[in-house]
Coordinates of C-alpha atoms and ligand atoms in Angstrom, one line a residue:
Chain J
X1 CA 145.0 -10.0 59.2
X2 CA 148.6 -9.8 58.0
X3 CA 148.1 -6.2 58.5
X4 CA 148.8 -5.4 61.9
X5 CA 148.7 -1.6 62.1
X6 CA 150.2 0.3 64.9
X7 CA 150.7 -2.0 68.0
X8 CA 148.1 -1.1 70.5
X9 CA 150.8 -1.6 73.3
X10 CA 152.2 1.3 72.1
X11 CA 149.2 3.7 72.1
X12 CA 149.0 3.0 75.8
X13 CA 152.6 3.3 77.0
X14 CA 152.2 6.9 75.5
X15 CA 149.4 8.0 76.8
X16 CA 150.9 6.8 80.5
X17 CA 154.6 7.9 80.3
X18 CA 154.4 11.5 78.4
X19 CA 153.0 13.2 81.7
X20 CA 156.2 11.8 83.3
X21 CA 158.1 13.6 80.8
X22 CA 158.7 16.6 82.9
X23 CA 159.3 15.4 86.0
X24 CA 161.6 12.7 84.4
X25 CA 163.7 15.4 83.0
X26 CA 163.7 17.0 86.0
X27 CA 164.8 14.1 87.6
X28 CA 167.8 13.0 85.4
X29 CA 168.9 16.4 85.3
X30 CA 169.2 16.4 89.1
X31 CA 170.9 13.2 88.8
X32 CA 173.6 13.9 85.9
X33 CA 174.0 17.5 86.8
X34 CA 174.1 17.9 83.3
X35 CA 171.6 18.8 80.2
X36 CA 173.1 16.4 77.1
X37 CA 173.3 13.3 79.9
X38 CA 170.3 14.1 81.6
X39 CA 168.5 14.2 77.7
X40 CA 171.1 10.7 77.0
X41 CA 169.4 9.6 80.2
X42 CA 165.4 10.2 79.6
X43 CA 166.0 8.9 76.5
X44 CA 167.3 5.7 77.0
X45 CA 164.7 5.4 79.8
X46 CA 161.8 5.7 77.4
X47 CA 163.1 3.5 74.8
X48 CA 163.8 0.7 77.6
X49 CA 160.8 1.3 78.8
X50 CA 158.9 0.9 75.5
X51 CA 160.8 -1.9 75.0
X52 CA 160.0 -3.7 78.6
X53 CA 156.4 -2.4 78.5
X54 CA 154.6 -5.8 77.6
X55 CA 156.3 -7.0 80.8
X56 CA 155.1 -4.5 82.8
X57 CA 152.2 -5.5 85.7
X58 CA 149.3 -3.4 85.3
X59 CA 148.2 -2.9 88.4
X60 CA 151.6 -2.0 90.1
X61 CA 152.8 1.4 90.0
X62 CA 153.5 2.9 86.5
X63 CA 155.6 5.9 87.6
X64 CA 158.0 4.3 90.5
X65 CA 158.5 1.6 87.5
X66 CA 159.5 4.5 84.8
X67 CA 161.9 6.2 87.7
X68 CA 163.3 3.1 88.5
X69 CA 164.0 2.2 85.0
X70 CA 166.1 5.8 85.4
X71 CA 167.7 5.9 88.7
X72 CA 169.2 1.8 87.4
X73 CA 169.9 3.1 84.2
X74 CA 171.7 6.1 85.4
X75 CA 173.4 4.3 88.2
X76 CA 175.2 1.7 85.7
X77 CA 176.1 4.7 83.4
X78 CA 179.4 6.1 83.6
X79 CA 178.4 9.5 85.3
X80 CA 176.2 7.3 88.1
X81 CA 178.8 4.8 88.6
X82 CA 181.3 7.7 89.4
X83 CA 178.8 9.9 91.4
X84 CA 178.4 6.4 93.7
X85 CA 181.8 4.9 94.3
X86 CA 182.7 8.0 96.0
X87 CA 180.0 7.6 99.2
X88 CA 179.5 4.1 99.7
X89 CA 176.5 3.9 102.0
X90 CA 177.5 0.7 104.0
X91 CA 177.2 2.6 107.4
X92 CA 173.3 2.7 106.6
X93 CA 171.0 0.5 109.4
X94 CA 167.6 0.4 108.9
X95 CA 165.4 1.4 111.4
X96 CA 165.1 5.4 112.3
X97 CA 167.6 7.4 113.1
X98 CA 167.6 9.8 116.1
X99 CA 168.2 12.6 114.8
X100 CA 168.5 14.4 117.7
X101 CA 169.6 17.9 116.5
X102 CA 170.6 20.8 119.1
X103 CA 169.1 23.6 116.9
X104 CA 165.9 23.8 115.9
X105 CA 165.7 24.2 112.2
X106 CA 164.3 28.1 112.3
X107 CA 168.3 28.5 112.0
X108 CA 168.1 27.3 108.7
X109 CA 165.2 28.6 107.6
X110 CA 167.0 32.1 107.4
X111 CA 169.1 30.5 104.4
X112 CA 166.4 29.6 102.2
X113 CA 165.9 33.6 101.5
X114 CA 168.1 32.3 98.7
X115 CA 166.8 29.4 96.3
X116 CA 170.3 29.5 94.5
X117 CA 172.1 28.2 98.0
X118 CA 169.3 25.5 98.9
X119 CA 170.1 24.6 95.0
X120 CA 173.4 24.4 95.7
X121 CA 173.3 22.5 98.9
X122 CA 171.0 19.8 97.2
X123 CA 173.1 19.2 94.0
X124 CA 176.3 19.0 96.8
X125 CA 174.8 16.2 98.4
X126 CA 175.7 12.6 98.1
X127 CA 173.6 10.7 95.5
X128 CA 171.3 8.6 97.2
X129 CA 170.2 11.3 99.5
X130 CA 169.8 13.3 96.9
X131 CA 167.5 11.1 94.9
X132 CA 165.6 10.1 97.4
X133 CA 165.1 13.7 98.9
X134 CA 163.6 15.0 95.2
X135 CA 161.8 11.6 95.2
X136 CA 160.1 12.7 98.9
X137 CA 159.7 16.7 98.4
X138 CA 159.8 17.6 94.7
X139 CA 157.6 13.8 93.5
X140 CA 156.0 13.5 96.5
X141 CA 156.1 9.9 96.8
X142 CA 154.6 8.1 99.5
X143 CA 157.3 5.8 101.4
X144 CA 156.2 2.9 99.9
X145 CA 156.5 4.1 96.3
X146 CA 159.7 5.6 97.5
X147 CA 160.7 1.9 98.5
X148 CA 159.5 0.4 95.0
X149 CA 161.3 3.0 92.8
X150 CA 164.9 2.8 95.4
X151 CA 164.4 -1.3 95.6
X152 CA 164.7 -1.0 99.2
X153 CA 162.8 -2.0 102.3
X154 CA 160.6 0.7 104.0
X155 CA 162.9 1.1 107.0
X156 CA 166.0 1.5 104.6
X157 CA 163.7 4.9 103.1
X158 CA 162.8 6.2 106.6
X159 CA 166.5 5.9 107.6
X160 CA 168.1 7.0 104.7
X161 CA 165.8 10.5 104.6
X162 CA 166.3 10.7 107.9
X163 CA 169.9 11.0 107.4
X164 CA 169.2 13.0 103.5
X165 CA 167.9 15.7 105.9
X166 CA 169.9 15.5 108.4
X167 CA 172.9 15.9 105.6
X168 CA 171.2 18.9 104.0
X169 CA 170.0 20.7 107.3
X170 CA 173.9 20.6 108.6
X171 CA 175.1 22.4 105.2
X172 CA 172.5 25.2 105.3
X173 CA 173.4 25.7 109.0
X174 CA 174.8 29.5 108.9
X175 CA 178.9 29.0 108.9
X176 CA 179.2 30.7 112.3
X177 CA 177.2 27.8 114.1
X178 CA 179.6 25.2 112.4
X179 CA 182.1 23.0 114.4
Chain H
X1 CA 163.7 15.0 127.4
X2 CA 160.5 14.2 126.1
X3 CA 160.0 15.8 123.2
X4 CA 163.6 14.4 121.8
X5 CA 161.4 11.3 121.2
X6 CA 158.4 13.2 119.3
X7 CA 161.2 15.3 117.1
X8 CA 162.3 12.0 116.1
X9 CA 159.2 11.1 114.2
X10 CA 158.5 14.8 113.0
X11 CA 159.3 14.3 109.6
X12 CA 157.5 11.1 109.0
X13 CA 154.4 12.7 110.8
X14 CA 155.0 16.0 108.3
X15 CA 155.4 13.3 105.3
X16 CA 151.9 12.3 106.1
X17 CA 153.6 8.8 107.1
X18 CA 152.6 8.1 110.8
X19 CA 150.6 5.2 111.8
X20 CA 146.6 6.4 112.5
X21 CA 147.5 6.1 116.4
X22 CA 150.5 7.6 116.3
X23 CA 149.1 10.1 114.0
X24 CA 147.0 11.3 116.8
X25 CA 148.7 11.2 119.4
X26 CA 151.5 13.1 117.7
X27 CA 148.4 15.9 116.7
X28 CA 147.7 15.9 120.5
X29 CA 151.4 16.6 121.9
X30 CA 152.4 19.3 118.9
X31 CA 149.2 21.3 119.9
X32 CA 150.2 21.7 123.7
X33 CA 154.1 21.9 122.9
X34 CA 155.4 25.4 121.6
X35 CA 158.9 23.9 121.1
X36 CA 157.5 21.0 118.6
X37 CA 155.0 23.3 117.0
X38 CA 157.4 26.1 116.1
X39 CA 160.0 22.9 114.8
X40 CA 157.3 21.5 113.0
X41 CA 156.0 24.4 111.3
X42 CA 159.9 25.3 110.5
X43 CA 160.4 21.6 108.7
X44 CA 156.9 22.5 106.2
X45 CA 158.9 25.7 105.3
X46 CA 162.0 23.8 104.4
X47 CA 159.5 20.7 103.0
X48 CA 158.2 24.2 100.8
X49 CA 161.2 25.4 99.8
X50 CA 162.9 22.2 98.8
X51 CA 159.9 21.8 96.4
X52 CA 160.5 25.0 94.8
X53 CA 164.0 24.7 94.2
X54 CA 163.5 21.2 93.6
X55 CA 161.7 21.9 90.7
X56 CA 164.8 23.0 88.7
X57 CA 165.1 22.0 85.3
X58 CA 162.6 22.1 82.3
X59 CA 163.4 20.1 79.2
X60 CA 163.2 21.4 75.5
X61 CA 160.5 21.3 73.0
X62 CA 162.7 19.8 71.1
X63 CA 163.7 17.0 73.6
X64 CA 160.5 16.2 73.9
X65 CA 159.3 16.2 70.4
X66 CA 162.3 14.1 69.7
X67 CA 161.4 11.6 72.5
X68 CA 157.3 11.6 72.1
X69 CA 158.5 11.0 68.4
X70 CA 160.5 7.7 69.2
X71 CA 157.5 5.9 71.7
X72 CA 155.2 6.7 68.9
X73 CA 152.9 4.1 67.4
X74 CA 154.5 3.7 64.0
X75 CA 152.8 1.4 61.7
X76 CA 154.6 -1.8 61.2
X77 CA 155.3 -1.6 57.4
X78 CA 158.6 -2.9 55.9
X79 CA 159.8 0.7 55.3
X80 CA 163.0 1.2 53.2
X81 CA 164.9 4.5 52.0
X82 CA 162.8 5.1 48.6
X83 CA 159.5 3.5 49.9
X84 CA 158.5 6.3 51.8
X85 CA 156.6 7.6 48.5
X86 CA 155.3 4.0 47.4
X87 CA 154.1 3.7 51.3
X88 CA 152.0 7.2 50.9
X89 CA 150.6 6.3 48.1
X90 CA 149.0 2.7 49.4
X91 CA 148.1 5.1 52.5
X92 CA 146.2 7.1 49.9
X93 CA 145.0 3.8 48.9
X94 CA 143.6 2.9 52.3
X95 CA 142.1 6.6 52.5
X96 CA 140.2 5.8 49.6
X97 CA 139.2 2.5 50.5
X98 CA 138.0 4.1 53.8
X99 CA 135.9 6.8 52.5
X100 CA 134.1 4.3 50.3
X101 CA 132.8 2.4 52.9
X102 CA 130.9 5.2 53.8
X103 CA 128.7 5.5 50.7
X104 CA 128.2 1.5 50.7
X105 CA 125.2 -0.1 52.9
X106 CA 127.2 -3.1 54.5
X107 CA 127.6 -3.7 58.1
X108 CA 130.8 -2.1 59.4
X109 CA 132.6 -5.5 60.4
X110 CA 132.8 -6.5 56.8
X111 CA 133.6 -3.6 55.0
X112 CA 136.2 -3.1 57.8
X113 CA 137.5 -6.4 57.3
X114 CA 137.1 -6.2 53.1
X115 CA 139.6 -2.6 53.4
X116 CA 142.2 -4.2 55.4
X117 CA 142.4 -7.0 52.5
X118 CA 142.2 -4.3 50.3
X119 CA 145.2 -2.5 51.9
X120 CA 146.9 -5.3 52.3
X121 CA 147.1 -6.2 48.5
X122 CA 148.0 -2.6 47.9
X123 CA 150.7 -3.1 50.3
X124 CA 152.1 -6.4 48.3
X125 CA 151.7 -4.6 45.2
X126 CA 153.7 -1.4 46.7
X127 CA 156.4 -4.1 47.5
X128 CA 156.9 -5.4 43.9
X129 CA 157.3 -1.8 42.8
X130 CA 159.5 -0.7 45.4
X131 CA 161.6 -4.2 45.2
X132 CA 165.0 -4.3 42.8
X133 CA 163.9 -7.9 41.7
X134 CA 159.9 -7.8 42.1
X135 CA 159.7 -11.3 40.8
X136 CA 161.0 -15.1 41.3
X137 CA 160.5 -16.2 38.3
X138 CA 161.3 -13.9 35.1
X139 CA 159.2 -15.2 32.1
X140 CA 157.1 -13.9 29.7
X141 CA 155.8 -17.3 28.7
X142 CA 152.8 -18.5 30.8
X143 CA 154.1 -21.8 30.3
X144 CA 157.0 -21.2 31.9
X145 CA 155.5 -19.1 34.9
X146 CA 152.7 -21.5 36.2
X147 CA 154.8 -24.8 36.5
X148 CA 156.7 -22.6 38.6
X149 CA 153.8 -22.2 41.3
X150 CA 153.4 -26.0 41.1
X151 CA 154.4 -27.2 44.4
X152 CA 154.8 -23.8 46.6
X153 CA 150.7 -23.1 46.7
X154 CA 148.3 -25.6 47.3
X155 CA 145.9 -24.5 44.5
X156 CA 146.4 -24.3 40.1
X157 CA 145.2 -21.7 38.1
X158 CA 145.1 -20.5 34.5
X159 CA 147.0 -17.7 32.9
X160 CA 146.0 -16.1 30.1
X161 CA 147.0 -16.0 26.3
X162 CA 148.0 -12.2 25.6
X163 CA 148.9 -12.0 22.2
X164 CA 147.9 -8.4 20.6
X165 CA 146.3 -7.9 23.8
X166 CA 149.2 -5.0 24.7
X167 CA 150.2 -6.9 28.1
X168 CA 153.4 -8.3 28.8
X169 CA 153.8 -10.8 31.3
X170 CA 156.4 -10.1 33.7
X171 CA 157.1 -12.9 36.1
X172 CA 155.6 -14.4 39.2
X173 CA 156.6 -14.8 43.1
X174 CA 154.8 -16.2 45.7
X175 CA 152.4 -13.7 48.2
X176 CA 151.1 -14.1 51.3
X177 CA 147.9 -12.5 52.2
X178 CA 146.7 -13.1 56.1
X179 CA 149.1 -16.4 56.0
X180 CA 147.0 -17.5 53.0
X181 CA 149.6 -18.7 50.6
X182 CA 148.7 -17.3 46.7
X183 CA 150.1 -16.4 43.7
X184 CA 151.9 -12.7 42.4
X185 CA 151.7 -12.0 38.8
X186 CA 153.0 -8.9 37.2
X187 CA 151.9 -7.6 33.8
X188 CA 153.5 -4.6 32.1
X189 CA 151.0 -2.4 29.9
X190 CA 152.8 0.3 28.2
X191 CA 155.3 0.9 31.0
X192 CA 152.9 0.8 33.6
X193 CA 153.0 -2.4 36.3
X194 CA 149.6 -4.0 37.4
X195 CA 149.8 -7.0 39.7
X196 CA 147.2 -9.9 39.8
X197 CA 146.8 -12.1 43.1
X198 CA 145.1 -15.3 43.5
X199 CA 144.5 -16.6 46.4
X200 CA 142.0 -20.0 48.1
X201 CA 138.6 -18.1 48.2
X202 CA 138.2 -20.5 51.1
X203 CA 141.2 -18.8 53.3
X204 CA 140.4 -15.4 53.1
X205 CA 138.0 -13.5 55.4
X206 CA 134.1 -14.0 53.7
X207 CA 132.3 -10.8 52.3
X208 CA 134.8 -9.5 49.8
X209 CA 132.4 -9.3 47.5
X210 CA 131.8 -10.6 43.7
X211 CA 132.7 -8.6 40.9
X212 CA 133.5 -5.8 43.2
X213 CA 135.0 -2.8 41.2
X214 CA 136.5 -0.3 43.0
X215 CA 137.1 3.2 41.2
X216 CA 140.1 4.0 42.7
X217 CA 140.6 7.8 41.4
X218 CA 143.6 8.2 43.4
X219 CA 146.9 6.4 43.5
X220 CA 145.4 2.8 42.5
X221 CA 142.6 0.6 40.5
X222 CA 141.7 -2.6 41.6
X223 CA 139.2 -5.1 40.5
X224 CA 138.5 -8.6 42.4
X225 CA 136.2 -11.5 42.3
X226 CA 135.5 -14.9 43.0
X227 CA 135.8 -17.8 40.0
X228 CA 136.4 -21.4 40.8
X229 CA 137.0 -21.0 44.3
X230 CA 139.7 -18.8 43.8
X231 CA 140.2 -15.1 44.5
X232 CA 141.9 -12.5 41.9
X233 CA 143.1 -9.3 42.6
X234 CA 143.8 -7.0 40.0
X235 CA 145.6 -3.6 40.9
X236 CA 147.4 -0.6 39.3
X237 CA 148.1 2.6 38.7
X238 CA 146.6 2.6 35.0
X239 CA 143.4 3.4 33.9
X240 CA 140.2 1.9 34.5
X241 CA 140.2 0.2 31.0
X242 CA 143.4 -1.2 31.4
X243 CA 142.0 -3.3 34.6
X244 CA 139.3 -3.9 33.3
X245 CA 140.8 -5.7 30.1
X246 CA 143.0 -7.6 32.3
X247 CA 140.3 -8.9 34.6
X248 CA 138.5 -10.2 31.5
X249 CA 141.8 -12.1 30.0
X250 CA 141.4 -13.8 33.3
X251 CA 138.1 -14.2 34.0
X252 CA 137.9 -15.8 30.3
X253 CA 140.0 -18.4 30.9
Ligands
ZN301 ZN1 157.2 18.8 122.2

């Protein structure tokens, strides 16, 4: 019929990328350090997303696509652009790093008493270690959806959480062990 | 030192990310080795805690009632400012249409099919009333209006004389109902507008029915049929009677 009615398209991206809507948010807010962008940011992620939907390969992963659609989307805004110019990450090799830390992390563990500092040290860190960080702990994405959401290869998201914990484990260090 | 190489792979083996083999043999080592036990159960605590305090920020009811709002189906009608009410009332109309099909004994498929034709000439209807100019041609002379059609639809039909009859013909434009090509007439009856379609019986979806007369007692009436391998359509806001006398003008021709 001429009468289409609601496109069923539509129903479906719904129903799949409301439950996101939290952890989205979260997301973007972590990413803009800031409520009005991070809103700016979720929105203009659904509304690609709806829009790119009927391109969309069912059968590959819904939620690394709706993150990445983000992440790219925040990275070419103004906020993202400024947050990466600042730490360019051309120093990064694949491959693990060896990490070979003299303390053992108990050290740290006596600054996590306080949710405010580890707060603080996460927002401090550079962008891409902190995304993928909150993509490894807070999502808990498996390397591989890690790798389709950052559009890198697998030994790029080994080496660069190796070095996102190795970043955040050296700030929480108590000041007197320092230098 | 041995164990440097093990700490190496302790996050990966704590992100659940270690090889089957290695997996095991990592189990094996951290079991016998106080030093890589108390590191490892050290890194779950910060894993833990980064979890918590990764989980930060909670958006607004609002925010999401905005954004649920804007991926919402939306039905794909040509809304302007000032149709919204013209819109609700052919919704009504498909209401209507709906619960009737519950007291007929026809199989589902067809009285689904009938309703969305039904709607459909509702929604063509809504138009001309919502529309500034609702028609191509502007006559009140039959003569005038059906040359006009001669040439844009494939078929020719007859329009009725309506002296003393109290209708006024309006004009005419061209309609399309599921690509079907047809024609849009629009009578005035004391200040009230009732369309008339016809359309190719032969292009339209079977089982919408002969003489079927509808009584609409919400926003619209509508009588159609089948006459000459054509279909009419006859729908308004007036009463019964007022269709009713219109649908016999044409059905006497
Ligand atoms: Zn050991």
């Amino acid at each position: 019929m001429g009468m289409s009615g609601p496109a069923p398209q539509s129903d479906a991206f719904e129903a799949l990328a409301m439950p996101l809507f939290d952890q989205l948010y979260n997301f973007a807010h972590w990413l803009t350090q800031n409520r009005e962008e991070a809103e700016d940011l979720v929105q203009e992620t659904y509304t690609k997303a709806l829009k790119g939907f009927s391109s969309f390969q069912l059968g590959t992963n819904f939620r690394a696509w709706m993150y990445r659609i983000l992440r790219n989307t925040f990275l070419t805004s103004r906020s993202g652009l400024a947050a990466t110019s600042t730490v360019p990450l051309d120093t990064e090799v694949d491959g693990p790093v060896l990490a070979v830390e003299n303390q053992t992390p108990e050290a740290i563990l006596m600054q996590l008493s306080s949710s405010q500092l580890l707060q603080d040290a996460i927002s401090a860190l550079p962008v891409h270690f902190r995304e993928i960080l909150l993509l490894c702990e807070v999502e808990e994405m498996s390397y591989q959806e890690i790798a389709e959401t950052l559009s890198i290869p697998m030994g790029t998201v080994m080496s660069r959480l190796a070095r996102a914990r190795k970043t955040l484990r050296d700030r929480l260090r108590p000041q007197f062990q320092e230098g | 030192m041995v164990c440097d190489s093990w700490k190496a792979k302790l996050d990966t083996y704590l992100d659940g990310e270690l090889p089957e083999q290695e997996l095991r043999a990592f189990d094996a080592h951290v079991r016998g080795c106080a030093p890589c036990a108390a590191d490892a159960l050290a890194r779950v605590q910060i894993k833990r805690a980064i979890q918590v305090a990764g989980k930060r920020f909670t958006p607004s009811a609002e925010f999401r009632k905005k954004v649920r709002q804007s991926v919402a189906p939306t039905p794909q009608r040509r809304l302007r400012p000032g149709w919204i009410f013209t819109s609700a009332l052919a919704l009504v109309f498909v209401a209507a249409a709906l619960t009737l099909t519950y007291w007929a004994t026809e199989s589902g498929r067809d009285q689904l099919i009938r309703n969305q034709v039904y709607s459909e000439i509702a929604d063509l209807h809504v138009d001309s009333l919502a529309s500034s100019s609702p028609v191509d041609v502007v006559s009140a002379d039959r003569h005038t209006v059906k040359p006009w059609f001669q040439g844009k639809i494939p078929f020719a039909f007859d329009l009725p004389e309506l002296q003393n009859t109290g209708f006024t013909l309006l004009g005419g434009r061209m309609a399309y109902l599921d690509q079907a090509p047809g024609a849009h007439l629009i009578y005035d009856v004391r200040k009230h507008h009732i369309s008339v379609f016809v359309f190719q019986e032969r292009l339209l979806p079977a089982g919408l029915g002969e003489n079927s007369f509808l009584p609409m007692s919400l926003a619209f009436r509508m009588e159609t049929w089948s006459q000459n391998g054509l279909r009419y359509f006859v729908i308004g806001d007036t009463g019964v009677s007022e269709i009713e006398s219109l649908a016999k003008l044409f059905k006497g021709n």
